PDB file of C-alpha atoms in Angstrom:
ATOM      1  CA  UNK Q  22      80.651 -72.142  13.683  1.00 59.00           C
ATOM      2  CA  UNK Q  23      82.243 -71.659  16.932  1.00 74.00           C
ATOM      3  CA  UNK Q  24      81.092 -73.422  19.977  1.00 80.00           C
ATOM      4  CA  UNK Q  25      79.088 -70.980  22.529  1.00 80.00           C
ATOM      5  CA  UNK Q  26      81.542 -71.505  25.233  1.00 82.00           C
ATOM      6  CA  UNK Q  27      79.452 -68.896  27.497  1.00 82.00           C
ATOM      7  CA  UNK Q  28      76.627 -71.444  27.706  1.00 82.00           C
ATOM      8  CA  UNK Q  29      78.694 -73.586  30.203  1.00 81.00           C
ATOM      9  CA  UNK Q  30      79.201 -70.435  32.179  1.00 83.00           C
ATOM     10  CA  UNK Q  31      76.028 -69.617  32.457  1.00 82.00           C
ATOM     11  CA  UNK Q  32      75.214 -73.517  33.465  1.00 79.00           C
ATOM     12  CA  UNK Q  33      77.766 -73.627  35.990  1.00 83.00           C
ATOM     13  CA  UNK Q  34      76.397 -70.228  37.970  1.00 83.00           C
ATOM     14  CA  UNK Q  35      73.002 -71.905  37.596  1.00 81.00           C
ATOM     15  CA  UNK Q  36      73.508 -74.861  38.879  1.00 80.00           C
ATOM     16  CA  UNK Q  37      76.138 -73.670  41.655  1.00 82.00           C
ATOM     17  CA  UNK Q  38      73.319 -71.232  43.153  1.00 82.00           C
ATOM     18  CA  UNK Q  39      70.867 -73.647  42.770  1.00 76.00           C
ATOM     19  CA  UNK Q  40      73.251 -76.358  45.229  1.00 79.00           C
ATOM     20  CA  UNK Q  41      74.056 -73.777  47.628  1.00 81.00           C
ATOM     21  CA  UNK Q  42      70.802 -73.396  48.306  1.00 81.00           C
ATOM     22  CA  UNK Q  43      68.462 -76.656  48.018  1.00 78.00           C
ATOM     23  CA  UNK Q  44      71.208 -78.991  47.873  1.00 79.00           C
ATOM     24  CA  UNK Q  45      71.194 -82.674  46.349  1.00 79.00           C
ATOM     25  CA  UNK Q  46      67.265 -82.988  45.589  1.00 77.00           C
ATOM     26  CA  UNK Q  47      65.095 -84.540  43.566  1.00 75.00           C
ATOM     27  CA  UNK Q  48      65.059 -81.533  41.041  1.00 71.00           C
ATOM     28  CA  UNK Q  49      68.599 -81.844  40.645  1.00 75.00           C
ATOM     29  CA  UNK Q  50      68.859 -85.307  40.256  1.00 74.00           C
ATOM     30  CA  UNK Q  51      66.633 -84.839  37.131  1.00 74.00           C
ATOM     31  CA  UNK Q  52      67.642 -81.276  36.452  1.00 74.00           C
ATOM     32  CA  UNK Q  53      71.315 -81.227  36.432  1.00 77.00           C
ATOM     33  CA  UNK Q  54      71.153 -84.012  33.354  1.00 76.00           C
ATOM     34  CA  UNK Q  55      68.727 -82.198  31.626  1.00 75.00           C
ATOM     35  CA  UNK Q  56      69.982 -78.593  31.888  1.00 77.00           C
ATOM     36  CA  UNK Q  57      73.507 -79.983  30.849  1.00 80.00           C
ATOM     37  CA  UNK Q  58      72.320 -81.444  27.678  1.00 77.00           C
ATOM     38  CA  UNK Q  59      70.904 -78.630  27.035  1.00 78.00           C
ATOM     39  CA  UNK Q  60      73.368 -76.694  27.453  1.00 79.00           C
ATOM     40  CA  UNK Q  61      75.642 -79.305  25.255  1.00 80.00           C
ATOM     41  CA  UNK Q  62      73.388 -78.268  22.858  1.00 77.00           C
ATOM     42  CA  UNK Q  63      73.072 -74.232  23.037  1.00 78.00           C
ATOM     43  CA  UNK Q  64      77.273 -75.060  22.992  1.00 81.00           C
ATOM     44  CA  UNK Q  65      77.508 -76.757  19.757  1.00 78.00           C
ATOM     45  CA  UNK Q  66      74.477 -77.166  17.385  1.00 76.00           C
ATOM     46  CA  UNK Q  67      75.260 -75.115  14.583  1.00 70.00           C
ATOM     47  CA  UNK Q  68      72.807 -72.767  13.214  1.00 66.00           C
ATOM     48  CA  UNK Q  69      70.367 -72.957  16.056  1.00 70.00           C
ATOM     49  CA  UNK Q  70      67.741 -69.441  15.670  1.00 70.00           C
ATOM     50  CA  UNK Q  71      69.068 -66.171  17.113  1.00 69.00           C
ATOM     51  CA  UNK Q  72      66.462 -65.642  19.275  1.00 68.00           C
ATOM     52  CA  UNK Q  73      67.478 -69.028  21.117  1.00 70.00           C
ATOM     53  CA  UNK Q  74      71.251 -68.585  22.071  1.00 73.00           C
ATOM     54  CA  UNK Q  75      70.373 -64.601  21.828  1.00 70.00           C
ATOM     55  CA  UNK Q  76      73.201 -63.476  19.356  1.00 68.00           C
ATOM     56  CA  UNK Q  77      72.767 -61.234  16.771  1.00 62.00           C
ATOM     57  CA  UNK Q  78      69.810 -61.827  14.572  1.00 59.00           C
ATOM     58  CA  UNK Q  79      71.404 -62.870  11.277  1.00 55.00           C
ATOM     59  CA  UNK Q  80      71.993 -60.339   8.016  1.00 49.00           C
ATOM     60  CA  UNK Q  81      69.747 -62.504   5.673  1.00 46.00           C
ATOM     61  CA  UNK Q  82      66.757 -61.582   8.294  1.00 41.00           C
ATOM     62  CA  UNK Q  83      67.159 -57.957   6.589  1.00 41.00           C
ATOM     63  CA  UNK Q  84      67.343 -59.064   3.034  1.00 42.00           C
ATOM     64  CA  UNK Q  85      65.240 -59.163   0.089  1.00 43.00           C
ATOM     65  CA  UNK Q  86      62.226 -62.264   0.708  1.00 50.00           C
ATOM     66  CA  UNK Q  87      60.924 -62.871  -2.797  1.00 54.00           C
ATOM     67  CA  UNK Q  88      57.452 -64.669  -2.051  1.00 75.00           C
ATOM     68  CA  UNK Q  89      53.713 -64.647  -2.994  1.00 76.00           C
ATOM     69  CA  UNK Q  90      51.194 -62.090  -1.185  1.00 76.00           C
ATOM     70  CA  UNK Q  91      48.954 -64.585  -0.736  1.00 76.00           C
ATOM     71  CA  UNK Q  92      51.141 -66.489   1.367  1.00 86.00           C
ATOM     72  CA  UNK Q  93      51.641 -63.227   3.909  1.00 88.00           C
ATOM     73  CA  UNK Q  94      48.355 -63.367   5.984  1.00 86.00           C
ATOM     74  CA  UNK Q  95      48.723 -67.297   6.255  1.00 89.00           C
ATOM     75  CA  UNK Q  96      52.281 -67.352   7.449  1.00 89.00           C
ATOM     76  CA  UNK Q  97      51.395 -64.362  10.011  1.00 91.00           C
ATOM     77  CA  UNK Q  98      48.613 -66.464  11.137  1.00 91.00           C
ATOM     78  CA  UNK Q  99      51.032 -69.560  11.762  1.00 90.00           C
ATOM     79  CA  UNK Q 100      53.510 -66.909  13.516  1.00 87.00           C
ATOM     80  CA  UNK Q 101      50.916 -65.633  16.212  1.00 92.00           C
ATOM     81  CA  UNK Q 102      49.619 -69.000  16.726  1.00 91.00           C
ATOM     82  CA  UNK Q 103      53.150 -70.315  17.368  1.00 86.00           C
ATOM     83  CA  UNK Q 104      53.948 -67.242  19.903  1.00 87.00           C
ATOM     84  CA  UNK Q 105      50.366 -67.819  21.646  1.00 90.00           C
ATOM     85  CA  UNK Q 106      50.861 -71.574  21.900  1.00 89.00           C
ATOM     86  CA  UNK Q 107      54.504 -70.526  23.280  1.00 83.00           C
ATOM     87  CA  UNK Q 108      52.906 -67.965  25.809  1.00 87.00           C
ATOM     88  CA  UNK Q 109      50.625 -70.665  27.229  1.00 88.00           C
ATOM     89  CA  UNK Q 110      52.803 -73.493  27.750  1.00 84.00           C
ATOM     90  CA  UNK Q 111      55.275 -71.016  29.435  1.00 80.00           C
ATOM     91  CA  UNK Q 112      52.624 -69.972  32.136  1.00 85.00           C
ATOM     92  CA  UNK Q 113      51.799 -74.110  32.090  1.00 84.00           C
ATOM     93  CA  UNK Q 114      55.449 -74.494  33.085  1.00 78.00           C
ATOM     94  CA  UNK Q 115      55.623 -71.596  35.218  1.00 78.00           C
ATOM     95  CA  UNK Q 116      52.048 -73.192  37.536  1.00 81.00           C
ATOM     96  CA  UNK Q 117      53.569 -76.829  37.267  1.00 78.00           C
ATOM     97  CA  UNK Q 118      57.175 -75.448  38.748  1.00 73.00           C
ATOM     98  CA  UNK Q 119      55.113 -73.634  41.347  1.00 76.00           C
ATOM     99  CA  UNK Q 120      53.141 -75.868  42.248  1.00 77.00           C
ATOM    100  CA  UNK Q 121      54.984 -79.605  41.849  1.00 74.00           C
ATOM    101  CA  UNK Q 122      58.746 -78.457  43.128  1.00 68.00           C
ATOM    102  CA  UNK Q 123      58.481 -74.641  44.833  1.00 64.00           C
ATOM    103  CA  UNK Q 124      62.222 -73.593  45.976  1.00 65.00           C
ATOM    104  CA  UNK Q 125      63.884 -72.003  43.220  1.00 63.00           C
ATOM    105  CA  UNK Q 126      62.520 -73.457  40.025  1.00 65.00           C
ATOM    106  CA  UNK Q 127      59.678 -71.190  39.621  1.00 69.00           C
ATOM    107  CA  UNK Q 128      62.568 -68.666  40.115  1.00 68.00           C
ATOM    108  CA  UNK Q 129      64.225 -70.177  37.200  1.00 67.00           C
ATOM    109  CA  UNK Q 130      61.595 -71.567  34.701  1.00 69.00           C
ATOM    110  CA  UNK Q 131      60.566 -67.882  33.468  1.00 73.00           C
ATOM    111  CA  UNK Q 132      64.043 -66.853  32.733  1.00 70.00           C
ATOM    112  CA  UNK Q 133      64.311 -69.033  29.146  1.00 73.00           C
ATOM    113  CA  UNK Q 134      60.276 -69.009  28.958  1.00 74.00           C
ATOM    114  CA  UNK Q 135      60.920 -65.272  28.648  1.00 75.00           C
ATOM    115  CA  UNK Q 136      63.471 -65.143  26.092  1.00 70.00           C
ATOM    116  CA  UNK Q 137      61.723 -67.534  23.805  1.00 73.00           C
ATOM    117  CA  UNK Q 138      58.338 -65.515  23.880  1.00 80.00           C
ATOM    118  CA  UNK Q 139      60.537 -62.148  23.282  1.00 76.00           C
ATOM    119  CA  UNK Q 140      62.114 -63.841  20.336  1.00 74.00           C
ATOM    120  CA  UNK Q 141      58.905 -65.025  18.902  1.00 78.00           C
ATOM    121  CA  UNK Q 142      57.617 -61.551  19.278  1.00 84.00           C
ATOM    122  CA  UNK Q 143      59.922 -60.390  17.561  1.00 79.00           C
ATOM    123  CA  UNK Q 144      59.919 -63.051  14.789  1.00 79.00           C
ATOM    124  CA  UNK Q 145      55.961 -61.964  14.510  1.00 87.00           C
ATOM    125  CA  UNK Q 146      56.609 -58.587  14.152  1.00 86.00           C
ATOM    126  CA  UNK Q 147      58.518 -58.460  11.171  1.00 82.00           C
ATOM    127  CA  UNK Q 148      56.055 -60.017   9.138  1.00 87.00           C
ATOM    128  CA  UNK Q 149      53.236 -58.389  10.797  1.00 90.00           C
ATOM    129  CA  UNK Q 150      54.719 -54.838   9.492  1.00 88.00           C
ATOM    130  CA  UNK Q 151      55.702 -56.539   6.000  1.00 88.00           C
ATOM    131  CA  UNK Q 152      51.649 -57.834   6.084  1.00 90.00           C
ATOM    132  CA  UNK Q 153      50.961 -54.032   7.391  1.00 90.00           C
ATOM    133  CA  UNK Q 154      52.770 -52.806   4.269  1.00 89.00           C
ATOM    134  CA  UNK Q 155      51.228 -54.791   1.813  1.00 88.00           C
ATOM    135  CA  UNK Q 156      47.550 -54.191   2.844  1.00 88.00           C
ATOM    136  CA  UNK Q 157      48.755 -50.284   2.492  1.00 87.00           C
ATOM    137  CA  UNK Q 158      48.645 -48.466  -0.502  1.00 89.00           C
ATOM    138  CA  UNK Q 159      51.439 -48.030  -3.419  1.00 91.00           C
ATOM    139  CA  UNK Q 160      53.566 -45.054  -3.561  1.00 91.00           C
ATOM    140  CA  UNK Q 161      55.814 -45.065  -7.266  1.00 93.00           C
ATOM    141  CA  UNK Q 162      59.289 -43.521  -7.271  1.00 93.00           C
ATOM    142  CA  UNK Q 163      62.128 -42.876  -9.708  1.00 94.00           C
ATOM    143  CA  UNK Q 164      64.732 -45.149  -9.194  1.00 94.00           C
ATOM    144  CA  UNK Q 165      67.665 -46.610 -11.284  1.00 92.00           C
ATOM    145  CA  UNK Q 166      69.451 -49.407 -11.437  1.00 91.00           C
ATOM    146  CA  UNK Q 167      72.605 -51.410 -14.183  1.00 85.00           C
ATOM    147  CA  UNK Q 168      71.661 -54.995 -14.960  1.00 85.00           C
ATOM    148  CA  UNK Q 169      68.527 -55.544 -13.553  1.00 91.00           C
ATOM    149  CA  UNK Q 170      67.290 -59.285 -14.829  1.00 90.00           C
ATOM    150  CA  UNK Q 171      64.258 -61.216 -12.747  1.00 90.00           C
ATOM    151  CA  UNK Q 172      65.252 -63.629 -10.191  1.00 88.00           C
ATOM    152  CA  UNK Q 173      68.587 -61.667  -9.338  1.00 89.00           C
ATOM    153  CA  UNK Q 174      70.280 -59.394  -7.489  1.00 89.00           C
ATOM    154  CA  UNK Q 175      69.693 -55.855  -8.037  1.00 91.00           C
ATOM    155  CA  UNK Q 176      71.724 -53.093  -6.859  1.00 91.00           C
ATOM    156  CA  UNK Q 177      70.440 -49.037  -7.310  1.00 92.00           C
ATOM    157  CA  UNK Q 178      69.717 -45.393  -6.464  1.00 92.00           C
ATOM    158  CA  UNK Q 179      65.752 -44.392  -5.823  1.00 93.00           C
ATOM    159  CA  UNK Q 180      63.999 -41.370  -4.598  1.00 92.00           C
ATOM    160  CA  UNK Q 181      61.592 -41.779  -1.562  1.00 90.00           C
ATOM    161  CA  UNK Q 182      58.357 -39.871  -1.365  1.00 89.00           C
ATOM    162  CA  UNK Q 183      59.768 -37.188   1.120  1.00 87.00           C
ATOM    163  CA  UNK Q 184      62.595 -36.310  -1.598  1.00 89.00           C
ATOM    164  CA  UNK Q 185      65.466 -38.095   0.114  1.00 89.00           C
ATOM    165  CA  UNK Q 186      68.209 -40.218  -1.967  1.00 91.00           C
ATOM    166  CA  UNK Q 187      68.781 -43.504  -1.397  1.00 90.00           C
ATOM    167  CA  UNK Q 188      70.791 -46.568  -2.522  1.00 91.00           C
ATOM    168  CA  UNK Q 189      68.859 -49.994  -2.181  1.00 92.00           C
ATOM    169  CA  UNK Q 190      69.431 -53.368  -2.322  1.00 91.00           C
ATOM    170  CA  UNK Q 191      67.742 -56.389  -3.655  1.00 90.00           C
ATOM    171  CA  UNK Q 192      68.761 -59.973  -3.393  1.00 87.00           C
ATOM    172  CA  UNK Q 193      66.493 -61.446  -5.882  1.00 88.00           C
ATOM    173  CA  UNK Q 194      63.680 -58.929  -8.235  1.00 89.00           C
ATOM    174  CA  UNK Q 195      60.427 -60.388  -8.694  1.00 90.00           C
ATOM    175  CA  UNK Q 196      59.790 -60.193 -12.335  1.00 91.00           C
ATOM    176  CA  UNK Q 197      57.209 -57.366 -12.553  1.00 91.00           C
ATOM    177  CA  UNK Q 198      59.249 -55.292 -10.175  1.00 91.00           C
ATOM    178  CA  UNK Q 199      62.745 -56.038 -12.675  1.00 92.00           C
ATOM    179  CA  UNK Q 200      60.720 -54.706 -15.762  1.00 92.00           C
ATOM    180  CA  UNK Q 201      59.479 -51.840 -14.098  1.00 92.00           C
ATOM    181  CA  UNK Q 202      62.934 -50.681 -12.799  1.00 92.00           C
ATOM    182  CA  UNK Q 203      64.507 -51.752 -16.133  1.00 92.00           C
ATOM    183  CA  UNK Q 204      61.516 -50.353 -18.266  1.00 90.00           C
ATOM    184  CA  UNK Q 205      60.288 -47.502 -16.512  1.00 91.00           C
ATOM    185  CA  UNK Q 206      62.888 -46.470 -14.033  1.00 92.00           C
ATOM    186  CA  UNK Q 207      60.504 -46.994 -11.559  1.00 93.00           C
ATOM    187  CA  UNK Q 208      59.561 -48.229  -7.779  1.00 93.00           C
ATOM    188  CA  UNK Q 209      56.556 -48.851  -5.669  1.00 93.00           C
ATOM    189  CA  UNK Q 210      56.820 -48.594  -2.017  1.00 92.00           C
ATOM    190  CA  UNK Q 211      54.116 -50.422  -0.389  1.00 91.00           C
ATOM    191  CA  UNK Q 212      52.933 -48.825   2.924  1.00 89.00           C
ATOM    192  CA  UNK Q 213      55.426 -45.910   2.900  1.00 88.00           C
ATOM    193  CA  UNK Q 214      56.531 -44.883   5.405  1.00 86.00           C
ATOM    194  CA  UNK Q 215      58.311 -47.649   7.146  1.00 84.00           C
ATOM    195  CA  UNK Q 216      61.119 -49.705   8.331  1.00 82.00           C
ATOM    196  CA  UNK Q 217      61.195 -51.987   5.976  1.00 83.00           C
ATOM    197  CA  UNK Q 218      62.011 -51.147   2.133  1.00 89.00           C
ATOM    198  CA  UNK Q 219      58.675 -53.176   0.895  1.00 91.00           C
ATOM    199  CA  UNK Q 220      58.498 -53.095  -2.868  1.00 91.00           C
ATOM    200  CA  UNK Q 221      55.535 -54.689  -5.142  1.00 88.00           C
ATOM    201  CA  UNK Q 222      53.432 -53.424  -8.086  1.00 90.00           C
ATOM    202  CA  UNK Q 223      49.506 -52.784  -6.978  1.00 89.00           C
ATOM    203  CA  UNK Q 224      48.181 -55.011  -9.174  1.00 85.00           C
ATOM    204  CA  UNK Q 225      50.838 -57.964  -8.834  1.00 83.00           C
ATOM    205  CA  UNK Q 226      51.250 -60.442  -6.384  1.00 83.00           C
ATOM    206  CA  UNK Q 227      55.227 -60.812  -5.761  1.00 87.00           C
ATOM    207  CA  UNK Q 228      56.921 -58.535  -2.989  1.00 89.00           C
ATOM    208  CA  UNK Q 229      60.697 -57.916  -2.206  1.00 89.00           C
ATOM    209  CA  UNK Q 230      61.321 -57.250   1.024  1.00 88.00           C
ATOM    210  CA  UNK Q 231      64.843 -54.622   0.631  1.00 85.00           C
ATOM    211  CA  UNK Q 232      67.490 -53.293   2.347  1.00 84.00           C
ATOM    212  CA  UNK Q 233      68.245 -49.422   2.472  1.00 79.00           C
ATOM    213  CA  UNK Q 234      71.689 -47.820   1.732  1.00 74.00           C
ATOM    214  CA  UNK Q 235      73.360 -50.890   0.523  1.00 55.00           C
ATOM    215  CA  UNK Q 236      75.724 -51.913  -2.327  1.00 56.00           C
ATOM    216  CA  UNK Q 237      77.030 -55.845  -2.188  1.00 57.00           C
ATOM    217  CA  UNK Q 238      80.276 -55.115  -3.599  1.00 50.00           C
ATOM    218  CA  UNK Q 239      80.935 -58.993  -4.306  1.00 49.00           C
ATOM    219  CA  UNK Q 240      77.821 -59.028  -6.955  1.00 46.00           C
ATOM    220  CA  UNK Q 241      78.237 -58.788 -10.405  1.00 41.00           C
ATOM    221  CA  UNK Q 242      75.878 -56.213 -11.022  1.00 39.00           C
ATOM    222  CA  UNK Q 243      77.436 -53.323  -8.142  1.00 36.00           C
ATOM    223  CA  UNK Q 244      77.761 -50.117  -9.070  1.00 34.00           C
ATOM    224  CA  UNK Q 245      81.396 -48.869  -8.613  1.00 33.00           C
ATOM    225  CA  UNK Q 246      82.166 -46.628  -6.053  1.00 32.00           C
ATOM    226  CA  UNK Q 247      83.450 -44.025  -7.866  1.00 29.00           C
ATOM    227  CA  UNK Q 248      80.146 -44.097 -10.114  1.00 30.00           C
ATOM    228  CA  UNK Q 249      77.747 -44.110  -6.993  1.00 30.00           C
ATOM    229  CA  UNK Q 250      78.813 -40.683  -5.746  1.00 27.00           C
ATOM    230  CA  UNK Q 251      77.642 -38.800  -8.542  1.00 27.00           C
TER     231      UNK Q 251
END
């Protein structure tokens, strides 16, 4: 990983502005250690979460999640609990900043309060539409596939509801959704239409979470080119 270099930008503005115009106080004396090991942090911890040092949300987010439904409801729970309890202690901060120190802090508190909650929203929401999905009913479509085995990567050709072509991609096949592919050439889309390719048979209780209009060319079982534009 490559350090976040910008991060010592953005703490040098901070801290210039906030000199210029409170000077040496209190605050800083406390704030200035803080922020900068902090900021030592956001600069070199590897793999900290996107929504923290607010690059691009990773490629695996997008990929195929291979876990119980009976998990879904209890992790989106835990999710809007966490963003709540983040919510709260970010209007705490904001009434302590206002109230303790005044000046420029309250100015500054929200700005990172802000960006976490966003980021948790966010985090929620993708589940919360995966949960939406699953609750939804099952729509089957023909679909196709080479090598399909449980537990790995699947790479194919299906045909949504609305008559479109697509290719898919799965990083892992639950195995009632391998057999059906393999066995019956077949899909189900669960809450179609959405963003997210959700796949899962009505009656089981595995999901794979998809990714449209993708072929990993590094995986043993991709279709060649020249075969996928028949």
């Amino acid at each position: 990983m490559k350090p976040r270099w910008y991060f010592f930008a953005w703490f040098a503005v901070v801290a210039a502005v906030h000199l210029l115009v409170e000077g040496w106080t209190d605050t800083t004396a406390i704030g200035l250690p803080v922020g900068f090991a902090a900021t030592l942090a956001l600069v070199f911890v590897p793999r900290l979460p996107w929504w923290v040092t607010g690059e691009d949300r990773p490629v695996r987010d997008r990929r195929v999640r291979l876990r119980r439904r009976s998990r879904v409801r209890w992790r989106l729970r835990a999710r809007t609990a966490t963003l709540w309890t983040a919510a709260a202690l970010a209007v705490a901060a904001e009434v302590a900043a206002i109230v303790l120190d005044g000046g420029w802090l309250p100015v500054l508190v929200p700005v990172p309060s802000l960006l976490v909650v966003l980021g948790l929203a966010g985090w929620r929401s993708d589940l919360a539409e995966i949960a939406r999905c699953l609750d939804g009913r099952r729509s089957p479509v023909a679909a196709a596939a080479f090598d399909v085995r449980p537990g790995e990567p699947v790479d194919g050709w299906a045909v949504l509801p609305d008559g479109r072509r697509i290719k898919f991609h799965l990083d892992a096949a639950p195995a009632d959704v391998a057999a059906e592919l393999a066995g019956r050439r077949r899909l189900w889309l669960a809450g179609w239409p959405s963003e997210h390719l959700v796949i899962g048979l009505p009656d089981g209780d595995h999901y794979a979470v998809g990714e449209f209009g993708v072929h990993r060319r590094d995986r043993k079982n991709t279709v060649p080119g020249a075969r996928a534009a028949r």
